[in-house]
Every structure is written in C-alpha cells, then in structure tokens.
Coordinates of C-alpha atoms and ligand atoms in Angstrom, one line a residue:
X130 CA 105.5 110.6 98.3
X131 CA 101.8 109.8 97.1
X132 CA 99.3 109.6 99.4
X133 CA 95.3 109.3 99.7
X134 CA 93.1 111.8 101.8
X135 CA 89.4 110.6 102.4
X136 CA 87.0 113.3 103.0
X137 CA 82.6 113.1 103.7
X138 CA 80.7 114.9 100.7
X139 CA 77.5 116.1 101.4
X140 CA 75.9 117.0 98.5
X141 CA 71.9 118.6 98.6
X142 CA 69.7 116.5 96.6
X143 CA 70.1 118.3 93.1
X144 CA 73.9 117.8 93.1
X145 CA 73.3 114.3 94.2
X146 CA 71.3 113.9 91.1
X147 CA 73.8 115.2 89.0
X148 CA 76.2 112.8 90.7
X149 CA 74.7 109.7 90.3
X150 CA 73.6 111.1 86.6
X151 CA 77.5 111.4 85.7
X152 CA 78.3 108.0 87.6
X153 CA 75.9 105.9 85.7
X154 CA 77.1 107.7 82.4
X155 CA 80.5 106.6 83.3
X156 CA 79.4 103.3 83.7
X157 CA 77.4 102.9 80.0
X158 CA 80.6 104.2 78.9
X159 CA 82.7 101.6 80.4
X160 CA 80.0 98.7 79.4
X161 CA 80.9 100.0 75.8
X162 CA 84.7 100.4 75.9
X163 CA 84.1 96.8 77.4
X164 CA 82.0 95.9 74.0
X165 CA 84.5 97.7 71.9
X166 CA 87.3 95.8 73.1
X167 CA 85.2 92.4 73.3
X168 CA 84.8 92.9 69.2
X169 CA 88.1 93.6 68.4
X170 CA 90.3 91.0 66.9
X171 CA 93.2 92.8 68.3
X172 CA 92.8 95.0 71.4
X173 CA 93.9 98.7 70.4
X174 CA 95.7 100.5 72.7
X175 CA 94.4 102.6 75.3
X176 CA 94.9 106.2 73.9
X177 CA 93.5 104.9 70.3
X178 CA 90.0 104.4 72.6
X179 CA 90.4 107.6 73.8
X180 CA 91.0 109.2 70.7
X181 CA 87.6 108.1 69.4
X182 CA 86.1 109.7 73.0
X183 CA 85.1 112.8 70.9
X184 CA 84.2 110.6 67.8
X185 CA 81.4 108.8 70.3
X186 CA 79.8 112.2 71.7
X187 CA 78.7 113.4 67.8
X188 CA 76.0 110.9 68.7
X189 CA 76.2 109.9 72.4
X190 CA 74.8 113.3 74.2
X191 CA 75.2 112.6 77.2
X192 CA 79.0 112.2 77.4
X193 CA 79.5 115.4 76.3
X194 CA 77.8 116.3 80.0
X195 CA 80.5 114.5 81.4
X196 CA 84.5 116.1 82.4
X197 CA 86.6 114.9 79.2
X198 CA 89.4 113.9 81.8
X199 CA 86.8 112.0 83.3
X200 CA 85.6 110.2 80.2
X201 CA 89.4 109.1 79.8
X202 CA 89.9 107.5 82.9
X203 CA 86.5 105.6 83.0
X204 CA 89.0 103.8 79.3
X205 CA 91.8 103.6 81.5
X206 CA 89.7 101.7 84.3
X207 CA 88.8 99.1 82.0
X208 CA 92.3 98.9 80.6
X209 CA 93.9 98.9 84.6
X210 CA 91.3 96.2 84.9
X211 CA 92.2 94.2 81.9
X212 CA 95.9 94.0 82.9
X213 CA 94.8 92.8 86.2
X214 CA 92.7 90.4 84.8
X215 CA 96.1 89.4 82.6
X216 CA 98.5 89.7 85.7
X217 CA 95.6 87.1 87.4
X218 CA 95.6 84.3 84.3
X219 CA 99.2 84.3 84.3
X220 CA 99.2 83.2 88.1
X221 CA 96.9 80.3 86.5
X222 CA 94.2 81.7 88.7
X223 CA 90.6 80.7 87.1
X224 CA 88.5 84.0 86.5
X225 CA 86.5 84.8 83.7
X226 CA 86.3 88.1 81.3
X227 CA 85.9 91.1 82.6
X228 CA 82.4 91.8 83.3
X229 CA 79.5 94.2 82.5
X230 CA 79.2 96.3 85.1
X231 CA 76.0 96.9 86.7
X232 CA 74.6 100.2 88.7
X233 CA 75.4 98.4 92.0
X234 CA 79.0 97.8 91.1
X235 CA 79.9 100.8 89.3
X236 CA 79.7 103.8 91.6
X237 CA 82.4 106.6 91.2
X238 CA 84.3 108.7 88.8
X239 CA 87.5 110.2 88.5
X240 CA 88.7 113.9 88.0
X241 CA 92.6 113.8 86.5
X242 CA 94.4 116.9 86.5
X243 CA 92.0 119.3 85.7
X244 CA 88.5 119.7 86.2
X245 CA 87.8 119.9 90.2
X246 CA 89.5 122.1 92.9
X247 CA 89.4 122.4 96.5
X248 CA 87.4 126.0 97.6
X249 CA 87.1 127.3 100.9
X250 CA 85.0 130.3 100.8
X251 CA 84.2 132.0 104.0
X252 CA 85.0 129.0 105.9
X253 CA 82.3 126.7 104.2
X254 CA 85.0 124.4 102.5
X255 CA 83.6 122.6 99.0
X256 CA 85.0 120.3 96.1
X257 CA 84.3 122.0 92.7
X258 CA 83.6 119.6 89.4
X259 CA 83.8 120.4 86.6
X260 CA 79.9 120.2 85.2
X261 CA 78.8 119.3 88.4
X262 CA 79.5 122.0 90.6
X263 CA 80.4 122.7 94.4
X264 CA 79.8 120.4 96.8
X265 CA 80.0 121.0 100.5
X266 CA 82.7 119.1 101.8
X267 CA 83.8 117.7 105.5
X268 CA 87.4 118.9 105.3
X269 CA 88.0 117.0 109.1
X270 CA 92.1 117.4 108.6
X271 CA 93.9 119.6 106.2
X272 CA 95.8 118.6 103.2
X273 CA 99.4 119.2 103.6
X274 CA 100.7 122.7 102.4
X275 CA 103.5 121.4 100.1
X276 CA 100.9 118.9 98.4
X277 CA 99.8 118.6 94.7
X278 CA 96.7 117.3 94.4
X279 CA 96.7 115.0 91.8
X280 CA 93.5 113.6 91.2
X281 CA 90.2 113.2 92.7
X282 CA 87.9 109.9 93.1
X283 CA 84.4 110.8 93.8
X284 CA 82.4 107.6 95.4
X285 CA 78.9 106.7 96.4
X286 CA 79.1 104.0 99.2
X287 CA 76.6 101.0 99.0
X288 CA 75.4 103.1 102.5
X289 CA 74.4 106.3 100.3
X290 CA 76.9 108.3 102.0
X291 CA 79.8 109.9 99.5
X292 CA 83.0 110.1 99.9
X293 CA 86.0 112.2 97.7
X294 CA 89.4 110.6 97.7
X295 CA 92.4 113.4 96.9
X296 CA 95.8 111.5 95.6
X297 CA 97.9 113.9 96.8
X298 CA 101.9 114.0 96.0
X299 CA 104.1 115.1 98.8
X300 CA 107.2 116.9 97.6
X301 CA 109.5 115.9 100.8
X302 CA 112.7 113.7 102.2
X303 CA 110.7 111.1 104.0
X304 CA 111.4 107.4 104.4
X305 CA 110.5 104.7 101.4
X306 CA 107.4 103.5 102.5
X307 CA 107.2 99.7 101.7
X308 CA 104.7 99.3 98.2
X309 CA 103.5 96.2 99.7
X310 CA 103.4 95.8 103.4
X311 CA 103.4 92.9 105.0
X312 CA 103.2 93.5 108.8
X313 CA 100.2 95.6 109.4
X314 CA 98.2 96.7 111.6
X315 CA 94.8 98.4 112.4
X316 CA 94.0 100.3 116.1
X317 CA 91.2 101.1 117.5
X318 CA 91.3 103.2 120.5
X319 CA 88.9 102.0 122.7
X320 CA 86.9 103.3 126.1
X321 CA 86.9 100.7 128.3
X322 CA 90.2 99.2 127.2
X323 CA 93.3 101.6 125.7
X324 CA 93.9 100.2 122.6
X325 CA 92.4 97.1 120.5
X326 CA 94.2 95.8 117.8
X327 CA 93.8 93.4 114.6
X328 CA 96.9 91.0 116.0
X329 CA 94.5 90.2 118.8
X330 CA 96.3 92.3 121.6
X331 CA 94.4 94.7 123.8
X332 CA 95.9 97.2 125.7
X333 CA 95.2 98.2 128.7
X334 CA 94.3 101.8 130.2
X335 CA 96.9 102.1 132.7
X336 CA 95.7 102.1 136.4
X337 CA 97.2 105.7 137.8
X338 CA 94.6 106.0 140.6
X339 CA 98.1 105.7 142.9
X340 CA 99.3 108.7 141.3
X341 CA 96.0 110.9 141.1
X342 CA 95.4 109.8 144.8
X343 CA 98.9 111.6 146.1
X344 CA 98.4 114.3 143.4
X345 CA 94.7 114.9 145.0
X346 CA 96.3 114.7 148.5
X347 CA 98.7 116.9 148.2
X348 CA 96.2 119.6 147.2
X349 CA 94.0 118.8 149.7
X350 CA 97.0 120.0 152.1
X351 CA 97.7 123.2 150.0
X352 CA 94.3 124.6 150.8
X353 CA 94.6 123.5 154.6
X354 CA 97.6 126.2 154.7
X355 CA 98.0 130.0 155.1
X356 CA 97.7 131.6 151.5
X357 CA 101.0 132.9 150.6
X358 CA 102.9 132.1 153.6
X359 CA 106.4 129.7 153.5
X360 CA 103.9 126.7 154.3
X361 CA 101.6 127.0 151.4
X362 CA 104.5 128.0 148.6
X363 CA 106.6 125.1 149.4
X364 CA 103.3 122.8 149.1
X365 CA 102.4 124.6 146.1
X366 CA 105.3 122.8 144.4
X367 CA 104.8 119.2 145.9
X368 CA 101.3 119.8 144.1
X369 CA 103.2 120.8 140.7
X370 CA 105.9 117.8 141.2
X371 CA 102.7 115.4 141.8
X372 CA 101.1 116.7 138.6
X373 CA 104.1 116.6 136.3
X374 CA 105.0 113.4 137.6
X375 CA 101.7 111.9 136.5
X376 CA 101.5 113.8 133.6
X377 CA 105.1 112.2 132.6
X378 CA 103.6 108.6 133.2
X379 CA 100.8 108.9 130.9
X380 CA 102.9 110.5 128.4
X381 CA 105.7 107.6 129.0
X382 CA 103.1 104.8 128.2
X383 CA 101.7 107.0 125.5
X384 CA 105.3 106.8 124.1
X385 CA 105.9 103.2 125.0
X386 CA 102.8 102.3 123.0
X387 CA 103.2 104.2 120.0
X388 CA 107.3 103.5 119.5
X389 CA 105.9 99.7 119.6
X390 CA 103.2 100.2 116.5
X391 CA 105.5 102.5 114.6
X392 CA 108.7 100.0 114.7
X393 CA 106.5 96.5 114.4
X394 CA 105.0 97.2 111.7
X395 CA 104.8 98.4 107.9
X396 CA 101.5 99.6 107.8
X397 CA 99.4 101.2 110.5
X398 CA 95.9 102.6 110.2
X399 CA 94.2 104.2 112.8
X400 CA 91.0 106.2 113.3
X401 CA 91.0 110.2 112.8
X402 CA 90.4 111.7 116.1
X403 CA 86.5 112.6 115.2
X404 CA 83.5 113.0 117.5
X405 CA 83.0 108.8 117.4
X406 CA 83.0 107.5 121.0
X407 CA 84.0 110.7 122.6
X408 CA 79.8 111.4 122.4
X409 CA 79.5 107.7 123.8
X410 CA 81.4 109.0 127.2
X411 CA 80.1 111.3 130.3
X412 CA 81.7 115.1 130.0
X413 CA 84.9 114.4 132.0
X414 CA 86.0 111.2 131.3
X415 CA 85.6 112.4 127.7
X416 CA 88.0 115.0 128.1
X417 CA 90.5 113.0 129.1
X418 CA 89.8 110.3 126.6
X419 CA 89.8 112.9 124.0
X420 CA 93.5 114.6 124.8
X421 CA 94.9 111.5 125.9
X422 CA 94.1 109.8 122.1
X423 CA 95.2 113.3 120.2
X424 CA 98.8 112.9 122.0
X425 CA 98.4 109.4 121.4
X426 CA 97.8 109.7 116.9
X427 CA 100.1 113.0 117.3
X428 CA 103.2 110.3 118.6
X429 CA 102.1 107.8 116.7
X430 CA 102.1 110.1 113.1
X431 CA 105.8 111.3 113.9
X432 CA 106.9 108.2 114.4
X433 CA 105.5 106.3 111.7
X434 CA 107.4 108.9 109.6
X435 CA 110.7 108.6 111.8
X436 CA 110.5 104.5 111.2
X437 CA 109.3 104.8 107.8
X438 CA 106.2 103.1 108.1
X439 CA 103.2 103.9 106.3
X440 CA 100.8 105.7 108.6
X441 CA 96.7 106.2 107.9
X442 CA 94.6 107.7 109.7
X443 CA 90.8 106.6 108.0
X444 CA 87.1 108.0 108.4
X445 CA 85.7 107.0 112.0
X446 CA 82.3 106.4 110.8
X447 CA 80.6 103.2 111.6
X448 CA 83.8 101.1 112.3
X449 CA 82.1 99.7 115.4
X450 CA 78.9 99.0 114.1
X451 CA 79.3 97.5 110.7
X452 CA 80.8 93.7 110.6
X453 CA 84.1 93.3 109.5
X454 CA 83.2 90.0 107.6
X455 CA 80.9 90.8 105.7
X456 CA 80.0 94.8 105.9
X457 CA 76.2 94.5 107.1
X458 CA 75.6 97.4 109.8
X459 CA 74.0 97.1 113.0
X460 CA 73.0 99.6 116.2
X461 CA 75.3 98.8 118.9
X462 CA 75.0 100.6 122.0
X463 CA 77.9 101.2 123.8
X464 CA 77.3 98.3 126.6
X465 CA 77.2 95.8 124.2
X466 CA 80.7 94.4 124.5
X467 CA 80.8 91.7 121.5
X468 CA 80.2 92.0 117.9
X469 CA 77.8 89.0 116.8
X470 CA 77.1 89.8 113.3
X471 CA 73.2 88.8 112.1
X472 CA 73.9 88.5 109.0
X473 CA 76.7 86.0 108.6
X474 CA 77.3 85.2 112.5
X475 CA 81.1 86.8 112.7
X476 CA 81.5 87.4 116.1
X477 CA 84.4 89.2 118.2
X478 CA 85.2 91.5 120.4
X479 CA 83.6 94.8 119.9
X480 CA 86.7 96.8 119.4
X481 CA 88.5 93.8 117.6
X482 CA 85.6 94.0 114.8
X483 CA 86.3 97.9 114.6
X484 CA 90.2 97.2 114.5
X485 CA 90.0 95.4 111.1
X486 CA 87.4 97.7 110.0
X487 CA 89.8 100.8 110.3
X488 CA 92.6 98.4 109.0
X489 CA 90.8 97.4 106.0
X490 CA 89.2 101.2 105.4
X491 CA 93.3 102.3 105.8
X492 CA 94.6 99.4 103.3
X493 CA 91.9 100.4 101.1
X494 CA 92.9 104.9 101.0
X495 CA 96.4 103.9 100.1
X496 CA 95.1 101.1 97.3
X497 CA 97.1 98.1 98.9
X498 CA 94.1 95.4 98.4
X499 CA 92.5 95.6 94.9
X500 CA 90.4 92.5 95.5
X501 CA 87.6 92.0 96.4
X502 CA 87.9 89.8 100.1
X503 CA 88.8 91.7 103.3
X504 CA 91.9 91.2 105.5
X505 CA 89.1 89.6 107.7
X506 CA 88.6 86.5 105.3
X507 CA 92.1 86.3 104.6
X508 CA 94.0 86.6 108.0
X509 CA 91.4 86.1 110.7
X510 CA 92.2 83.0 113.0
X511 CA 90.4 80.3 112.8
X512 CA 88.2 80.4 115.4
X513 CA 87.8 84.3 115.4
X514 CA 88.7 84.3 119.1
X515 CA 90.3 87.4 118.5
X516 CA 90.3 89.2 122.0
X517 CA 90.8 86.3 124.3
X518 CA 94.1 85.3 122.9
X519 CA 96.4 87.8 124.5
X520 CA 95.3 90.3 126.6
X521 CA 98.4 92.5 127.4
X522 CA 98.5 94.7 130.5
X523 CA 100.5 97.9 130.5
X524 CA 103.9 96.8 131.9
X525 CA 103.1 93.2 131.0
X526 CA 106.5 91.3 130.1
X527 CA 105.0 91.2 126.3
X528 CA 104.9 95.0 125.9
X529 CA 107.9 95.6 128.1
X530 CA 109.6 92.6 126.1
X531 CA 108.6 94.9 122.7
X532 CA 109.3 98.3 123.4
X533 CA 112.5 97.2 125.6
X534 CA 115.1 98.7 122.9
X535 CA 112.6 101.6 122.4
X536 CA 114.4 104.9 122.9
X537 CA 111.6 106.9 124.6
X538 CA 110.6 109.2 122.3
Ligands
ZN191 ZN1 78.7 89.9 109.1

C-alpha cells in the first residue's frame, strides 16, 4: 500500500537559502528540458534526456550542486506533465503547450531513492539531503515501522512555510483502497458543534448534562456517608455505574459517528489531532475536547482500514482561517462564526470552510486532484449555503437512519 506522510520543515535561514537555491536550479533545468523537447522534431524518450544530465553539468555548474536523483525527476516531471497534457488533448479539452515555469509556480524538488533519510538524534528529529543537509523537522505522527520510504517531495508553500512529503510503501494485507474515489469526504471537528462536514451536515455535541447531573449526584451522596462503612461502599459503586454508564454513551455516539464516515464514503480526510483549537478553548473544556477527538480519529483510523476506505489525516494549520475558494488567509478569532472571504466574497460556515480545506489538503497528500481547481469550485452548491442545509442532531432520524445497520464497533 502507498501512502503520503506530510510533515512541517523548519529550516534556519542558511538551509533555507540552500533550499530555495536548489529549487530554482530545478526549475532552469526544467525550463530547458522544456526547450530541449520544444526543438526536437521527435520527442526522445525520457531516459535519453537523462542520459545527457551529466553531458549538461560539463558546462552548467550549478547542477552538479544539485542530488543526481533529483536532477532526474525534475525530466520526469516534465515528461509526467507532457503525458498529462496528451491524456487532456485526447479528451478534446483546449489547453495549450506546456509552459515555462516561473519562480512562483515552480517550488519543490524531489529526492528518489537515495539521497535523503529520516535522523532522529537525541530526540531532535531531522530530514537529511543530500547537498543540502539536516533540516529540523516536525515529526507530529510516526511513520509506520514496516514502511519503505520511497521518496521524498520537499515544498515551499506560496505562505513561506515548507513542508516534506514521504511516499511511504506499506508492506501489509489491507483492503484495496479505491484509485479514484468518488464519495468523499472532509471533517472538521469543531468546538461549538461536534463535527462539520463538506456534505453540509453538522453534527451535534451530544447533550449528556442528564447523565453528568445523576453522575454528580450520586457523588455528592457518597461523601454525605460514613467512610468505609456498608453505606458509603455500596454508593461507591452507584458512583462507578453512573460514570461507566456515561462514559459508554459518549463512546457509543463516538462509534455511531465514526462507523457512519468510514462505511459512506471512499475517501475521508480529517485533521491530525494537533494543538489547533484545543489553545482556542478554556483548560477543562479543552481536556475533554482533546480526549474526546483522539478516541474519535483513533475509531475512525481503524475503521477506515476495516471498510477499506482511504483514511487521511492532513496538517491542522490554517484550515480555518484560509478560504477554501480561493486560498487568501485571514485572522479569525474564534467568535466569529462565518467565513466571508475578502478577497473573492466565499462565504460559509466557519467550520464548513475548514471542512473542504482539510478535504482538499487530504485529496491533495494522496495525489487524487492533479489540477489545478479545488473540490470547492467543482462541488460546492450553488448558493454556498453549506451549513444551513441539514443540520443533523445526535439521534436525529438521518444519523439513526445511517448508522442503523452499523454493528457498534
Ligand atoms: Zn476567498
């Protein structure tokens, strides 16, 4: 099984320099492959081009700077690009040649088999380049023991931050995983409501103040009795019943809601349990928040395998704040419910907007949507009206309706 891990570089200014120096080499590179290929009356193949790599740095210096394994892919991007072009044409759609790339549109580079690897020295994890060097790396979830890493993209967002992609193979029985999904779905797991999602459902927290009320109750009589004595051990348990008994509900909806993503749907991208609006919320409510969304991406993982569906967990970073139209960033603080983008006037619900931002990040780590265009302009209704359109409450005949066959758990 292939799949993509995204981790946050943070490379100190020198490296950074190095990096964008090795980027923009790439990128000449590619502008001349692009030349080369533009010239010829018949288009060689793509190992002849990069048999002629070494030819090219007896009087290009600065590619011998660069990774060879590097230098190789930056030929097979613009070969992977010319057969998509191709693919494109013979769909009759009307695009052009491929273009010259410009700084702005060309901002990452490839490592193939050799040339980078994963250190973690005295707990300070970093990505080694080859001719680059180690860069200090947010390793926020482990890569799985039995992978191989197969490559690593290294990438400059248009924000400045930088980001290294592992393709990782997985050497394990799991379920086919559909190559092109068509029923997916992005989550984002809200504060005020549970669960937001890009098919326009929100789901709400359910109410348990019932259950906390006889739970709270109940030890408000325990420490009324005689430490010890028959009274207080027979209350003790009503107080452990009361607790297990809400504990089971939470986990029941918790497994209610995740059997319903995992079995819908082909595709589901969430966020990684991160720091993002757990620092929005006062101490205790955080807490719960915080253990209540772990179970809930714990569930939901294991199930996605069980169902075979292709489960993503993306970078949390600025889902809620940039638009999901068009990409512009703005400060949001957390009482501001709606996103109204100022930019290109998108507007929606707060967590819808950051729903198809972690869809679209998720379609994006596993390479489903080459283009250009965002789910956003492709599947957004009409009238954007995202949230208002159903609004299911835990319970509601829609959910039950849904998760009815579900075997819990
Ligand atoms: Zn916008």
């Amino acid at each position: 099984m292939h799949y993509n891990y995204k981790y946050r570089l943070n490379p100190p200014e020198t490296l950074e320099e190095e990096l964008l120096y090795h980027v923009d080499t790439c990128r000449q590179l590619y502008n001349h492959v692009l030349h080369l290929l533009n010239e010829a009356d018949d288009i060689p193949a793509r190992y002849e081009v990069q048999g002629r790599l070494p030819d090219l740095k007896s009087w290009w210096d600065d590619l011998g700077d660069v990774h060879s394994k590097v230098l190789q892919m930056v030929v097979k991007r613009v070969y992977d690009n010319l057969s998509t072009l191709k693919a494109q044409k013979e769909h009759g759609r009307a695009v052009g040649m491929l273009k010259w790339k410009p700084p702005r549109e060309y901002r990452s580079l490839t490592y193939n088999q050799s040339g980078f690897e994963l250190k973690n020295t005295s707990g300070r994890p970093t990505l080694w380049l080859s001719k680059i060097g180690e860069i200090p790396i947010h390793l926020h979830r482990d890569i799985p023991e039995n992978a191989t890493i197969k490559q690593v993209a290294v990438k400059r967002e248009p924000t400045g931050e930088w980001y290294a992609t592992f393709g990782i193979d997985v050497d394990e029985a799991t379920p086919e995983k559909p190559q092109n999904p068509e029923r997916v779905v992005g989550i984002d797991v809200g504060i005020l409501k549970y669960a937001h999602d890009t098919d326009g459902y929100a789901i709400e927290s359910p109410d348990f103040s019932e259950e906390r009320e006889r739970l709270e109750r109940a030890q408000r009589d325990l420490s009324r009795k005689e430490h010890g004595s028959a009274n207080w051990e027979k209350q003790r348990r009503v107080v452990a019943e009361r607790h297990a008994d809400l504990k089971h509900k939470r986990r029941d909806f918790l497994h209610k809601l995740s059997n319903h993503y995992a079995r819908q749907y082909d595709f589901v991208a969430v966020e990684d349990l991160d720091a993002k609006g757990l620092v929005e919320l006062p101490g205790n409510s955080r807490n719960r928040a915080g253990a209540a969304w772990g179970m809930f991406l714990r569930m939901l993982e294991y199930k996605c395998e069980r169902e075979g569906t292709h489960f993503v967990a993306v970078n949390p970073r600025g889902t809620t704040k940039e638009c999901a139209s068009c990409g512009v960033s703005t400060e949001k603080p957390l009482w501001v419910r709606e996103h109204s983008c100022p930019a290109c006037g998108f507007e929606a619900d707060r967590d819808a907007n950051a729903a198809w931002n972690i869809l679209s990040r998720g379609l994006e780590e596993v390479g489903v949507v080459h283009s250009e265009s965002t789910p956003v302009e492709t599947a957004l209704p009409v009238d954007t009206s995202v949230s208002a359109k159903h609004v299911v409450e835990t319970g509601s005949p829609t959910l039950k309706e849904r998760t009815a066959s579900a075997v819990s758990e």
